[in-house]
Amino acid sequence: MSFTRRGLLAAVALAQSNLLGGCFGGDDGTRADSNPSGGGESTATATPKPTTDEPTATTTKTPTPVANAETAAATTDILSEFEWFRTEYDRAIAQFRVNVGGVYDVVTDIQAADERTEADVEAFRSASTDLAEFVQSTLGPHFTVAPALRIGNNVFVRDFERGVSRGDRGFQDSALSRAESFYQRVRSNTYLSNKLSRRPVYGTLYDLLVPSGATDRIVALVSEDDDFVTWAHPDLDDSTANDGVDQHTHEFPSGHRFFTHAHAHETTHTVNDHTNEPDLNELYAYGDDGVGLLIDEKSFRERLDDFEPALTNLFGPIKSEDRTVGVTLIVGTVGPGWNSAPVYVEGFDSVEAARAATKPTDSVGTEGVTSLAGREWERVFYDAAGTTIYAYRLRAGSTVVTALPLDVPWERRPDWSADLAGTWLAADG
């Protein structure tokens, strides 16, 4: 409820008058003044004194209701995580290597010392603590990091300290040798490409996209300008050289790419090597014009390089010029199949801006809502190069999600919710 300054002052005055009436017995809140020099009845009237610090009522702005609040928070986190990998990853990894190098240099200097003291222990601990603080603040939110990197007083420091306190040179050498090997390894390309990888991304981004814990999903993410492409899937192998998911990208003659193919394959592996074709001889792929639908119209033979774009730029007409960020996602399943679900996510400066972007226009129409993957989605339709496209749209806070665009009306489609099952867009996610 909002209060005006005038209303608040009136309320204060009323409360004060009631209090005075209770203290002095006057029903009307005034006191009869027995003035000995006055012969008639008189009523004392309080004259208010002007003040310079009168209370000022503050008007609290009613917050804008957030549609699909949980999905909004998850979607915002996904966009933020993707943007970190797009814009901050290179700088963070470069600094990580510098900090690791600092610890490595301290270790090698101590190894060369004729005599080792508590001062060497403190130098080692100080360098490893600086690294740990950096890792915790910069890399920890995005990766699962080895304990020896995120703990300053780690196992190597503690073991070296024991060796120094005991005067055991052999124990010191062993601790320092293991530390040297560790810090040399964690800044190598092999370690970084698996444990702190940008393509693909494991850990936080995958967990946000697939909160159900499913380990068979793979999600490609493409920035609006196509300047950064990555994919997220689980790391199924403890090896530092392999993640257990043989992901690869296929490019068709039209230049469209299929990102979510994941199966064992030879090093030189082209679309012609495949004997399986997509269901209904059609598949979604990403090209210079965004998401397109590729179709094989040569039914007399099965050859994947016969697939050509029948529909292109499927999300184009529904994109808002007021967005602050736009990301295309292709949700697939680990395996040799070609099924995938295209999703376009837009972020806006505010909830109000997102609401304005979803209002019906001359180019984008709406027709009620429908349940998809356990959530209520708005049904939208629009024209793309002379073809009517039907899609689903979900407004979640300051984000807008559009999914599954196709030239087939909603009521004539099979249940496509399975393609989004387990993701943050599904109620069971």
Coordinates of C-alpha atoms in Angstrom, one line a residue:
M1 CA 0.0 0.0 0.0
S2 CA 1.3 3.5 -0.8
F3 CA 0.9 6.5 1.6
T4 CA 0.9 10.1 0.7
R5 CA 2.8 12.6 2.9
R6 CA -0.5 14.3 3.7
G7 CA -2.1 11.0 4.7
L8 CA 0.8 10.0 6.9
L9 CA 0.8 13.2 8.8
A10 CA -2.9 13.0 9.3
A11 CA -2.5 9.5 10.7
V12 CA 0.2 10.6 13.1
A13 CA -1.9 13.5 14.3
L14 CA -4.9 11.2 15.0
A15 CA -2.7 8.8 16.9
Q16 CA -1.3 11.7 19.0
S17 CA -4.8 13.1 19.8
N18 CA -6.0 9.7 21.0
L19 CA -3.0 9.4 23.2
L20 CA -3.6 12.8 24.7
G21 CA -7.2 12.1 25.3
G22 CA -6.4 8.9 27.2
C23 CA -3.9 10.9 29.4
F24 CA -6.0 13.9 30.2
G25 CA -9.6 12.7 30.0
G26 CA -10.7 15.1 27.2
D27 CA -13.1 13.2 24.8
D28 CA -12.2 15.5 22.0
G29 CA -8.5 15.5 22.6
T30 CA -8.3 19.0 24.1
R31 CA -7.7 20.1 27.6
A32 CA -9.8 22.8 29.5
D33 CA -7.5 25.4 30.7
S34 CA -8.4 26.8 34.2
N35 CA -7.1 30.2 33.7
P36 CA -7.4 32.1 37.1
S37 CA -7.4 35.4 35.4
G38 CA -10.0 34.6 32.9
G39 CA -13.7 34.8 34.0
G40 CA -15.2 32.9 31.1
E41 CA -14.9 29.4 29.7
S42 CA -12.1 29.0 27.3
T43 CA -10.6 26.2 25.3
A44 CA -6.9 26.0 24.8
T45 CA -6.0 25.5 21.1
A46 CA -2.6 24.0 20.4
T47 CA -0.7 26.0 17.9
P48 CA 1.6 23.7 15.9
K49 CA 5.2 24.8 15.7
P50 CA 6.8 24.7 12.3
T51 CA 9.5 22.1 12.0
T52 CA 12.2 21.6 9.5
D53 CA 12.4 17.8 9.9
E54 CA 8.9 16.6 9.3
P55 CA 8.7 12.9 8.5
T56 CA 8.5 12.2 4.8
A57 CA 6.6 9.1 3.6
T58 CA 8.4 6.9 1.2
T59 CA 6.5 5.4 -1.7
T60 CA 7.5 1.8 -2.3
K61 CA 7.2 0.9 -5.9
T62 CA 5.3 -2.3 -6.4
P63 CA 7.7 -4.9 -7.9
T64 CA 6.7 -6.3 -11.3
P65 CA 5.5 -9.9 -10.9
V66 CA 7.9 -12.4 -12.4
A67 CA 6.4 -14.9 -14.7
N68 CA 7.7 -18.5 -14.2
A69 CA 10.1 -17.3 -11.5
E70 CA 12.1 -20.6 -11.2
T71 CA 12.5 -20.9 -14.9
A72 CA 13.5 -17.3 -15.1
A73 CA 16.2 -17.7 -12.5
A74 CA 17.6 -20.8 -14.3
T75 CA 17.5 -19.2 -17.7
T76 CA 19.3 -16.1 -16.5
D77 CA 22.0 -18.3 -14.9
I78 CA 22.4 -20.2 -18.2
L79 CA 22.8 -17.0 -20.2
S80 CA 25.3 -15.6 -17.6
E81 CA 27.3 -18.8 -17.6
F82 CA 27.4 -18.9 -21.4
E83 CA 28.5 -15.3 -21.5
W84 CA 31.3 -16.0 -19.1
F85 CA 32.7 -18.7 -21.4
R86 CA 32.3 -16.4 -24.4
T87 CA 33.9 -13.3 -22.9
E88 CA 35.9 -14.2 -19.8
Y89 CA 37.3 -17.7 -20.2
D90 CA 40.4 -16.8 -22.1
R91 CA 41.5 -14.1 -19.7
A92 CA 40.7 -16.4 -16.7
I93 CA 42.7 -19.3 -18.0
A94 CA 45.7 -17.1 -19.0
Q95 CA 45.8 -15.7 -15.4
F96 CA 45.4 -19.2 -14.0
R97 CA 48.5 -20.3 -15.9
V98 CA 50.4 -17.3 -14.6
N99 CA 49.4 -18.1 -11.0
V100 CA 50.3 -21.8 -11.3
G101 CA 53.6 -20.8 -12.8
G102 CA 54.3 -18.7 -9.7
V103 CA 53.7 -21.7 -7.4
Y104 CA 55.8 -23.9 -9.7
D105 CA 58.7 -21.4 -9.6
V106 CA 58.6 -21.3 -5.8
V107 CA 58.7 -25.1 -5.6
T108 CA 61.7 -25.4 -8.0
D109 CA 63.6 -22.7 -6.0
I110 CA 63.0 -24.6 -2.8
Q111 CA 64.2 -27.8 -4.5
A112 CA 67.5 -26.1 -5.4
A113 CA 68.1 -24.8 -1.8
D114 CA 70.9 -26.4 0.2
E115 CA 68.9 -26.0 3.4
R116 CA 65.2 -25.7 3.8
T117 CA 63.5 -23.8 6.7
E118 CA 60.1 -22.7 7.9
A119 CA 60.5 -19.7 5.7
D120 CA 60.4 -21.9 2.7
V121 CA 57.3 -23.6 4.0
E122 CA 55.6 -20.1 4.4
A123 CA 56.8 -19.1 0.9
F124 CA 55.2 -22.3 -0.6
R125 CA 52.0 -21.8 1.4
S126 CA 51.7 -18.2 0.5
A127 CA 52.1 -18.9 -3.3
S128 CA 49.6 -21.8 -3.2
T129 CA 47.1 -19.7 -1.1
D130 CA 47.2 -16.9 -3.7
L131 CA 46.5 -19.5 -6.4
A132 CA 43.7 -21.1 -4.3
E133 CA 42.0 -17.7 -3.8
F134 CA 42.1 -17.0 -7.5
V135 CA 40.7 -20.5 -8.3
Q136 CA 37.9 -20.2 -5.8
S137 CA 36.7 -16.8 -6.9
T138 CA 37.3 -17.1 -10.7
L139 CA 37.2 -20.8 -11.7
G140 CA 35.3 -22.4 -8.9
P141 CA 31.9 -21.2 -9.9
H142 CA 32.3 -22.7 -13.4
F143 CA 34.3 -25.9 -12.9
T144 CA 34.8 -28.8 -10.5
V145 CA 38.4 -28.0 -9.4
A146 CA 40.9 -30.4 -7.8
P147 CA 41.3 -29.8 -4.0
A148 CA 45.0 -29.1 -4.3
L149 CA 44.1 -26.1 -6.5
R150 CA 41.4 -24.6 -4.3
I151 CA 43.1 -25.2 -0.9
G152 CA 46.0 -23.1 0.0
N153 CA 47.4 -25.3 2.7
N154 CA 47.1 -28.3 0.5
V155 CA 48.6 -31.8 0.8
F156 CA 51.9 -30.8 -0.9
V157 CA 52.4 -27.9 1.5
R158 CA 51.5 -30.0 4.6
D159 CA 53.8 -32.9 3.6
F160 CA 56.7 -30.5 2.9
E161 CA 56.1 -28.8 6.3
R162 CA 56.3 -32.2 8.0
G163 CA 59.5 -33.0 6.3
V164 CA 61.0 -29.6 7.4
S165 CA 59.9 -30.0 11.0
R166 CA 61.4 -33.5 11.1
G167 CA 64.6 -32.5 9.3
D168 CA 63.8 -35.4 6.9
R169 CA 65.4 -34.4 3.5
G170 CA 64.1 -37.4 1.7
F171 CA 60.5 -36.7 2.8
Q172 CA 60.9 -33.1 1.7
D173 CA 62.2 -34.1 -1.7
S174 CA 59.3 -36.5 -2.2
A175 CA 56.7 -33.8 -1.4
L176 CA 58.4 -31.2 -3.6
S177 CA 58.7 -33.7 -6.5
R178 CA 55.0 -34.5 -6.4
A179 CA 54.2 -30.8 -6.2
E180 CA 56.4 -30.0 -9.1
S181 CA 54.7 -32.7 -11.3
F182 CA 51.3 -31.5 -10.2
Y183 CA 51.7 -27.9 -11.0
Q184 CA 53.4 -28.7 -14.3
R185 CA 50.5 -30.9 -15.3
V186 CA 47.6 -28.6 -14.4
R187 CA 48.8 -25.8 -16.7
S188 CA 49.3 -28.2 -19.7
N189 CA 47.0 -28.1 -22.7
T190 CA 45.9 -31.7 -22.1
Y191 CA 44.7 -30.9 -18.6
L192 CA 43.0 -27.6 -19.5
S193 CA 41.3 -29.1 -22.5
N194 CA 39.7 -31.8 -20.3
K195 CA 39.3 -30.5 -16.8
L196 CA 38.9 -26.8 -17.5
S197 CA 37.4 -27.1 -21.0
R198 CA 35.6 -24.4 -23.0
R199 CA 34.6 -26.8 -25.8
P200 CA 32.9 -28.8 -24.6
V201 CA 31.8 -27.4 -21.2
Y202 CA 31.2 -29.8 -18.3
G203 CA 30.1 -29.0 -14.8
T204 CA 28.0 -25.9 -14.0
L205 CA 26.7 -25.1 -17.4
Y206 CA 25.6 -28.7 -18.1
D207 CA 24.0 -28.9 -14.6
L208 CA 22.1 -25.7 -15.3
L209 CA 20.9 -27.0 -18.7
V210 CA 20.0 -30.5 -17.5
P211 CA 19.2 -30.2 -13.8
S212 CA 17.5 -33.7 -13.8
G213 CA 21.0 -35.3 -13.6
A214 CA 20.6 -37.2 -16.9
T215 CA 23.9 -38.1 -18.4
D216 CA 22.9 -38.7 -22.0
R217 CA 22.1 -35.2 -23.1
I218 CA 24.2 -32.9 -25.2
V219 CA 23.3 -29.2 -25.8
A220 CA 25.0 -27.0 -28.4
L221 CA 25.0 -23.2 -27.8
V222 CA 25.6 -20.6 -30.4
S223 CA 26.0 -16.9 -29.7
E224 CA 23.9 -14.4 -31.7
D225 CA 26.7 -13.3 -33.9
D226 CA 28.0 -16.9 -34.3
D227 CA 31.3 -15.7 -32.8
F228 CA 31.3 -18.5 -30.1
V229 CA 30.0 -22.0 -30.4
T230 CA 30.2 -24.6 -27.7
W231 CA 28.3 -27.6 -26.4
A232 CA 27.7 -29.0 -22.9
H233 CA 27.6 -32.6 -22.0
P234 CA 28.7 -34.7 -19.0
D235 CA 32.3 -35.9 -18.5
L236 CA 31.8 -39.6 -18.4
D237 CA 35.5 -40.7 -18.2
D238 CA 38.1 -40.0 -15.5
S239 CA 40.8 -39.9 -18.1
T240 CA 42.4 -36.5 -18.7
A241 CA 42.5 -37.3 -22.4
N242 CA 38.9 -38.4 -23.0
D243 CA 35.5 -37.4 -21.7
G244 CA 33.7 -40.5 -22.8
V245 CA 31.5 -38.7 -25.3
D246 CA 32.6 -38.8 -29.0
Q247 CA 31.0 -35.5 -30.0
H248 CA 31.6 -34.1 -33.5
T249 CA 30.1 -31.6 -35.9
H250 CA 28.8 -32.5 -39.3
E251 CA 28.6 -29.9 -42.1
F252 CA 26.3 -30.3 -45.0
P253 CA 26.9 -29.0 -48.5
S254 CA 24.7 -26.0 -47.8
G255 CA 27.1 -25.0 -44.9
H256 CA 24.6 -25.9 -42.2
R257 CA 26.1 -27.7 -39.3
F258 CA 24.7 -30.4 -37.0
F259 CA 26.3 -30.0 -33.6
T260 CA 24.9 -32.7 -31.4
H261 CA 26.1 -35.9 -33.1
A262 CA 27.9 -38.1 -30.5
H263 CA 29.0 -41.6 -31.3
A264 CA 32.2 -43.5 -32.0
H265 CA 33.7 -42.5 -35.3
E266 CA 36.8 -42.6 -37.4
T267 CA 39.1 -39.6 -37.4
T268 CA 38.0 -38.7 -40.9
H269 CA 34.3 -38.9 -40.6
T270 CA 31.9 -37.3 -43.1
V271 CA 28.2 -37.3 -43.6
N272 CA 28.7 -39.9 -46.3
D273 CA 30.0 -42.3 -43.8
H274 CA 26.6 -42.6 -42.2
T275 CA 24.1 -45.4 -43.1
N276 CA 21.4 -44.1 -40.9
E277 CA 19.1 -41.2 -42.0
P278 CA 17.0 -38.9 -39.9
D279 CA 13.3 -39.7 -39.2
L280 CA 11.0 -38.4 -41.9
N281 CA 14.1 -37.4 -43.9
E282 CA 14.4 -34.1 -42.2
L283 CA 16.6 -32.6 -39.5
Y284 CA 17.4 -29.2 -37.8
A285 CA 20.8 -27.7 -38.5
Y286 CA 22.5 -24.3 -37.9
G287 CA 23.8 -22.1 -40.7
D288 CA 24.7 -18.5 -41.5
D289 CA 21.0 -17.8 -41.5
G290 CA 20.4 -19.4 -38.1
V291 CA 18.3 -22.5 -37.6
G292 CA 17.1 -24.2 -40.7
L293 CA 15.2 -27.4 -41.6
L294 CA 17.1 -29.6 -44.0
I295 CA 15.1 -32.2 -46.1
D296 CA 16.2 -35.0 -48.4
E297 CA 13.8 -35.0 -51.3
K298 CA 15.7 -37.7 -53.3
S299 CA 13.7 -40.6 -52.0
F300 CA 15.3 -43.0 -54.6
R301 CA 18.5 -43.1 -52.6
E302 CA 19.8 -42.6 -49.1
R303 CA 22.7 -40.2 -48.9
L304 CA 23.1 -37.6 -46.2
D305 CA 24.7 -35.0 -48.5
D306 CA 21.4 -34.9 -50.4
F307 CA 19.9 -32.9 -47.5
E308 CA 19.2 -29.3 -48.5
P309 CA 17.6 -26.4 -46.5
A310 CA 13.9 -26.3 -47.1
L311 CA 13.3 -23.7 -44.4
T312 CA 15.8 -21.2 -43.0
N313 CA 16.1 -18.5 -40.3
L314 CA 13.3 -20.2 -38.4
F315 CA 13.7 -17.9 -35.4
G316 CA 14.4 -14.8 -37.3
P317 CA 10.9 -13.2 -37.4
I318 CA 10.4 -13.7 -33.7
K319 CA 13.6 -12.1 -32.5
S320 CA 13.3 -8.8 -30.7
E321 CA 15.5 -5.8 -31.5
D322 CA 15.4 -4.8 -27.8
R323 CA 17.1 -7.9 -26.5
T324 CA 20.5 -7.6 -24.7
V325 CA 21.6 -11.1 -25.5
G326 CA 20.5 -13.9 -27.8
V327 CA 21.6 -17.5 -27.7
T328 CA 20.5 -20.4 -29.9
L329 CA 20.5 -23.9 -28.3
I330 CA 20.2 -27.2 -30.0
V331 CA 19.2 -29.9 -27.4
G332 CA 20.1 -33.5 -28.4
T333 CA 20.8 -36.9 -27.0
V334 CA 24.2 -38.6 -26.9
G335 CA 24.2 -41.2 -29.8
P336 CA 24.3 -41.5 -33.5
G337 CA 20.7 -40.2 -34.1
W338 CA 19.7 -36.9 -35.7
N339 CA 16.8 -35.8 -33.4
S340 CA 17.3 -32.4 -31.8
A341 CA 15.2 -29.6 -30.4
P342 CA 16.1 -26.0 -31.4
V343 CA 15.5 -23.3 -28.7
Y344 CA 16.1 -19.6 -28.9
V345 CA 16.7 -17.6 -25.7
E346 CA 16.6 -13.9 -25.4
G347 CA 17.6 -11.8 -22.4
F348 CA 16.2 -8.3 -21.7
D349 CA 17.1 -5.4 -19.4
S350 CA 13.9 -5.9 -17.3
V351 CA 10.8 -7.9 -16.9
E352 CA 8.8 -5.1 -18.5
A353 CA 11.0 -5.2 -21.6
A354 CA 10.5 -8.9 -21.9
R355 CA 6.7 -8.5 -21.5
A356 CA 6.7 -5.9 -24.2
A357 CA 8.6 -8.1 -26.5
T358 CA 6.0 -10.8 -26.3
K359 CA 3.0 -8.7 -27.1
P360 CA 1.2 -9.8 -30.4
T361 CA 2.2 -7.8 -33.4
D362 CA 1.3 -7.6 -37.1
S363 CA 4.1 -10.1 -37.8
V364 CA 3.8 -12.5 -34.8
G365 CA 0.4 -13.8 -33.8
T366 CA -0.6 -15.9 -30.7
E367 CA -3.3 -18.5 -30.2
G368 CA -3.8 -19.6 -26.6
V369 CA -1.5 -21.7 -24.5
T370 CA -0.6 -25.4 -24.4
S371 CA 1.2 -27.7 -22.1
L372 CA 4.6 -28.7 -23.3
A373 CA 7.1 -30.6 -21.1
G374 CA 4.8 -30.0 -18.1
R375 CA 4.8 -26.2 -18.5
E376 CA 2.3 -23.8 -20.1
W377 CA 3.7 -22.3 -23.3
E378 CA 2.2 -19.7 -25.5
R379 CA 1.5 -20.8 -29.1
V380 CA 2.9 -18.4 -31.6
F381 CA 2.9 -18.3 -35.4
Y382 CA 4.6 -16.0 -37.9
D383 CA 5.8 -15.9 -41.5
A384 CA 9.2 -17.0 -42.6
A385 CA 9.9 -16.5 -46.3
G386 CA 6.3 -17.1 -47.3
T387 CA 5.8 -20.1 -45.0
T388 CA 3.8 -20.0 -41.8
I389 CA 5.9 -21.2 -38.9
Y390 CA 4.3 -22.5 -35.7
A391 CA 6.3 -22.4 -32.4
Y392 CA 6.1 -22.3 -28.6
R393 CA 7.1 -19.4 -26.5
L394 CA 7.6 -19.0 -22.8
R395 CA 8.2 -15.7 -21.0
A396 CA 10.2 -16.2 -17.8
G397 CA 11.1 -13.0 -15.9
S398 CA 13.4 -10.9 -18.1
T399 CA 14.0 -13.7 -20.5
V400 CA 11.9 -15.1 -23.4
V401 CA 12.3 -18.7 -24.7
T402 CA 11.0 -19.8 -28.1
A403 CA 11.2 -23.5 -29.1
L404 CA 10.5 -26.0 -31.8
P405 CA 9.6 -23.9 -34.9
L406 CA 8.1 -25.8 -37.8
D407 CA 5.7 -25.4 -40.6
V408 CA 3.4 -28.0 -39.0
P409 CA 0.5 -26.7 -36.9
W410 CA 0.7 -27.5 -33.2
E411 CA -2.3 -29.8 -33.2
R412 CA -0.9 -31.9 -36.0
R413 CA 2.4 -32.6 -34.3
P414 CA 3.4 -35.6 -32.3
D415 CA 4.3 -35.1 -28.6
W416 CA 7.7 -33.4 -28.9
S417 CA 8.1 -32.8 -25.2
A418 CA 10.4 -35.7 -25.0
D419 CA 13.1 -33.6 -26.7
L420 CA 13.0 -31.2 -23.8
A421 CA 12.7 -33.8 -21.0
G422 CA 15.2 -33.4 -18.3
T423 CA 16.2 -29.9 -19.3
W424 CA 15.6 -26.7 -17.3
L425 CA 12.6 -26.1 -19.6
A426 CA 10.7 -29.2 -18.4
A427 CA 8.7 -29.4 -15.2
D428 CA 10.5 -32.6 -14.3
G429 CA 13.9 -30.9 -14.9

